[in-house]
mmCIF file of C-alpha atoms in Angstrom:
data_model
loop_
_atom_site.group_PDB
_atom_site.id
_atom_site.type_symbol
_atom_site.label_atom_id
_atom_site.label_comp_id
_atom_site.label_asym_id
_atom_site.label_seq_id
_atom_site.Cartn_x
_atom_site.Cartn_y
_atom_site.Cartn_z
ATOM 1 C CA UNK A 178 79.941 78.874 134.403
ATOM 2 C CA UNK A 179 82.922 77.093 133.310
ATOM 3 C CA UNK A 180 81.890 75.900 130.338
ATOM 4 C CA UNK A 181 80.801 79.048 129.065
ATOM 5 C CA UNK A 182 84.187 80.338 129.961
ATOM 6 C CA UNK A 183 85.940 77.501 127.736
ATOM 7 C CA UNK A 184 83.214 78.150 124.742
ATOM 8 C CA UNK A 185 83.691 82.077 124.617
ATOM 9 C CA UNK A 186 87.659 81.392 124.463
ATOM 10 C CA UNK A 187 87.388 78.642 122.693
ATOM 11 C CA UNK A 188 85.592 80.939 120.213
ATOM 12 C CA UNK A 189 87.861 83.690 120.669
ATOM 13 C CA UNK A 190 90.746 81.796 119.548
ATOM 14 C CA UNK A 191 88.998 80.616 116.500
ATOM 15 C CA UNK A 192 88.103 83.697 115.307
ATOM 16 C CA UNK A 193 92.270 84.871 116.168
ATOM 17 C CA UNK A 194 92.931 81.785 114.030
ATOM 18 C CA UNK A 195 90.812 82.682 110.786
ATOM 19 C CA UNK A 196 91.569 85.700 110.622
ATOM 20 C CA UNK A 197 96.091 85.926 111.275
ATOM 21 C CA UNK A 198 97.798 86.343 108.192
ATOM 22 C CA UNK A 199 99.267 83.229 106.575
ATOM 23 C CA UNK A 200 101.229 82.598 103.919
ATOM 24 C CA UNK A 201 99.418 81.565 100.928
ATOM 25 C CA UNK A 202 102.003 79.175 99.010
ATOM 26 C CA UNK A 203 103.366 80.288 95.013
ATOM 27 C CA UNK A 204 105.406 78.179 92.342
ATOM 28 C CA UNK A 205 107.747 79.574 90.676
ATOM 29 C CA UNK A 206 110.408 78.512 88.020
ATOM 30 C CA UNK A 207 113.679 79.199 87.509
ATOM 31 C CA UNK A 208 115.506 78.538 83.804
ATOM 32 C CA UNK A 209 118.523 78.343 84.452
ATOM 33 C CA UNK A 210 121.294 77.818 81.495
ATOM 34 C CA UNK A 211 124.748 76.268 82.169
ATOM 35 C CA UNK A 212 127.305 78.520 79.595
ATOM 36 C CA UNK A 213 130.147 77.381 81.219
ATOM 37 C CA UNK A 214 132.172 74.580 79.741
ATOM 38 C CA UNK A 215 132.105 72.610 82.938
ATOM 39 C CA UNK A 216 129.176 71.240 84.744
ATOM 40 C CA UNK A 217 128.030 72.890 87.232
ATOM 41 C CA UNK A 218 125.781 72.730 90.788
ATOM 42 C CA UNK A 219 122.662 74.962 91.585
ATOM 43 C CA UNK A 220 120.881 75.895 94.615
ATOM 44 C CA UNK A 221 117.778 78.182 95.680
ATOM 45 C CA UNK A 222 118.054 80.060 99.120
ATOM 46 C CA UNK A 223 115.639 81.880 100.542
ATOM 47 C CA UNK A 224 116.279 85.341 101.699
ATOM 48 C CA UNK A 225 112.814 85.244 103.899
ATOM 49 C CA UNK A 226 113.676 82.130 105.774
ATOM 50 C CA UNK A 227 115.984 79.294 106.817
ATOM 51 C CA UNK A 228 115.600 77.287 103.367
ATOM 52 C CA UNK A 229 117.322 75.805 100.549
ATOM 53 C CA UNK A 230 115.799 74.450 97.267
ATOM 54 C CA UNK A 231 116.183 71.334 96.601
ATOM 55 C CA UNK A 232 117.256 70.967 100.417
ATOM 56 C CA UNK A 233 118.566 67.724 102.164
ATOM 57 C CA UNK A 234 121.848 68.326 101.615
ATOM 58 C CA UNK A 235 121.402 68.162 97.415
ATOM 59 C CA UNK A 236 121.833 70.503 94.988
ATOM 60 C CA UNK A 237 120.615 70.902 90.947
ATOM 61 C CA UNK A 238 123.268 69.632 88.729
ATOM 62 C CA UNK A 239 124.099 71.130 84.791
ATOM 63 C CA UNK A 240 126.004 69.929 82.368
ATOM 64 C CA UNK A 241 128.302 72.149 80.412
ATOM 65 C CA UNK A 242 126.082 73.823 77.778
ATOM 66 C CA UNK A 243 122.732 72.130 80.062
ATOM 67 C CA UNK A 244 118.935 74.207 80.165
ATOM 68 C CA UNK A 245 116.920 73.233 83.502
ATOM 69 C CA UNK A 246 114.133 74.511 84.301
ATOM 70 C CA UNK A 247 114.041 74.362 88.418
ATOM 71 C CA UNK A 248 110.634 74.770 89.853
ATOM 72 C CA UNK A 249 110.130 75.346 93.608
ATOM 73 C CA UNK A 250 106.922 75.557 95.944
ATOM 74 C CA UNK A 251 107.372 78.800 98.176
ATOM 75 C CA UNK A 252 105.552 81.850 99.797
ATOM 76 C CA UNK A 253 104.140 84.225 98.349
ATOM 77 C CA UNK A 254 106.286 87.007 98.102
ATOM 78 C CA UNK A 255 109.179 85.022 99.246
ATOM 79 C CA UNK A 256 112.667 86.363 98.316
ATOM 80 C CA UNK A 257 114.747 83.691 96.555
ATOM 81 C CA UNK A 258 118.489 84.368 95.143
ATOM 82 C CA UNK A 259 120.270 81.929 93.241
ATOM 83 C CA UNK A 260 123.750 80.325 93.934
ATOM 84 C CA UNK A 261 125.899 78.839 91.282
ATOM 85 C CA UNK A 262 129.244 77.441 90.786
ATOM 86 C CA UNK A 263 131.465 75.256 88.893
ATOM 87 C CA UNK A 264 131.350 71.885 89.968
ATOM 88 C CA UNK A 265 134.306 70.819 92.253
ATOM 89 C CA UNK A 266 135.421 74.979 92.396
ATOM 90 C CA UNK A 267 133.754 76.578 94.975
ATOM 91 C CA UNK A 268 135.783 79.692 94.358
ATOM 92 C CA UNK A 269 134.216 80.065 90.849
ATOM 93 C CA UNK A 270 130.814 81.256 91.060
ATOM 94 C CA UNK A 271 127.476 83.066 90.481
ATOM 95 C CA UNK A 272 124.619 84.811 92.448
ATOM 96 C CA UNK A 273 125.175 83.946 96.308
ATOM 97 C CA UNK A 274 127.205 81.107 95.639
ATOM 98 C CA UNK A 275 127.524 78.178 97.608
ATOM 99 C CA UNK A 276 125.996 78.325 100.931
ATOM 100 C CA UNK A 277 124.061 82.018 100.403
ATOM 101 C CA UNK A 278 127.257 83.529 101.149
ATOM 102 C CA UNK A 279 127.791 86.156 99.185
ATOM 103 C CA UNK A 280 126.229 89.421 97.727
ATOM 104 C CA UNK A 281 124.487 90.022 94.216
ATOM 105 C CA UNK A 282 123.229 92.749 92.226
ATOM 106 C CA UNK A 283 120.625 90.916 90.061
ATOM 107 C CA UNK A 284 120.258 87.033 91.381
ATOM 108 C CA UNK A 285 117.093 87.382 93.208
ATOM 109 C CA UNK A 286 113.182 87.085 92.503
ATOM 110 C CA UNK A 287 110.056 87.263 93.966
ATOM 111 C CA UNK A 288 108.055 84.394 94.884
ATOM 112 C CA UNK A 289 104.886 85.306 93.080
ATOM 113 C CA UNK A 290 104.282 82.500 90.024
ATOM 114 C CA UNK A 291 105.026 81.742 86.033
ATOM 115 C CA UNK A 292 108.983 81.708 85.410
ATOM 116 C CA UNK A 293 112.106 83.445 85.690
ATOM 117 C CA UNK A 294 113.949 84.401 82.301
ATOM 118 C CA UNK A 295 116.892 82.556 81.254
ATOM 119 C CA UNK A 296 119.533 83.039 83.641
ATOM 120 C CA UNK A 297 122.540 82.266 81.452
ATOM 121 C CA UNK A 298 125.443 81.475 83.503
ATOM 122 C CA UNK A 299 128.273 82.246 81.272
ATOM 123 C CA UNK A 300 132.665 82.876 82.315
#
């Protein structure tokens, strides 16, 4: 009796298992170009989740007049904003800015492949 117990929830929970939503996983790439005339530092945030791109305490770094193109793995869907600013001025910045704390109109994409356009980051 027991074990037919443990084999219909066994299969119970594998069926619960195959068939929960998951979150496929997307690349997608952000070109970002520095128009400033001082380098500057770059990171991704998710809006979705607790996560930073490139993470670990790091950020993207760009000359003055530097193209990078800044690819991430994330979910599908995933919300991602950009923060920007000139290196060694925190005060002086795009998108979210350092640490995701600010607002944006027009920083933000969608997780869902290919490549952003050229996000020229101009005074």
């Amino acid at each position: 009796m027991f074990y037919a117990y443990a084999r219909r929830t066994l299969a119970a929970l594998f069926l619960a298992l195959l068939l929960a939503p998951s979150a496929h996983a997307a690349d997608i790439t952000f070109a970002v170009k520095n128009g400033h005339p001082n380098a500057m530092r770059v990171e991704l945030y998710s809006q979705d989740r607790d996560y930073v791109w490139p993470g670990n305490g790091k950020d993207f770094y760009l000359d003055d007049g530097e193209t990078k193109q800044l690819p991430v793995s994330c979910n599908e869907g995933e919300s991602i904003c950009y923060g920007a600013w000139v290196d060694g001025d925190e005060q002086t910045y795009w998108g979210v800015g350092p640490g995701n704390k600010e607002k944006c109109a027009d920083c933000c994409y969608t997780c869902s492949g290919g490549e952003t356009e050229e996000i020229n980051l101009v005074p």
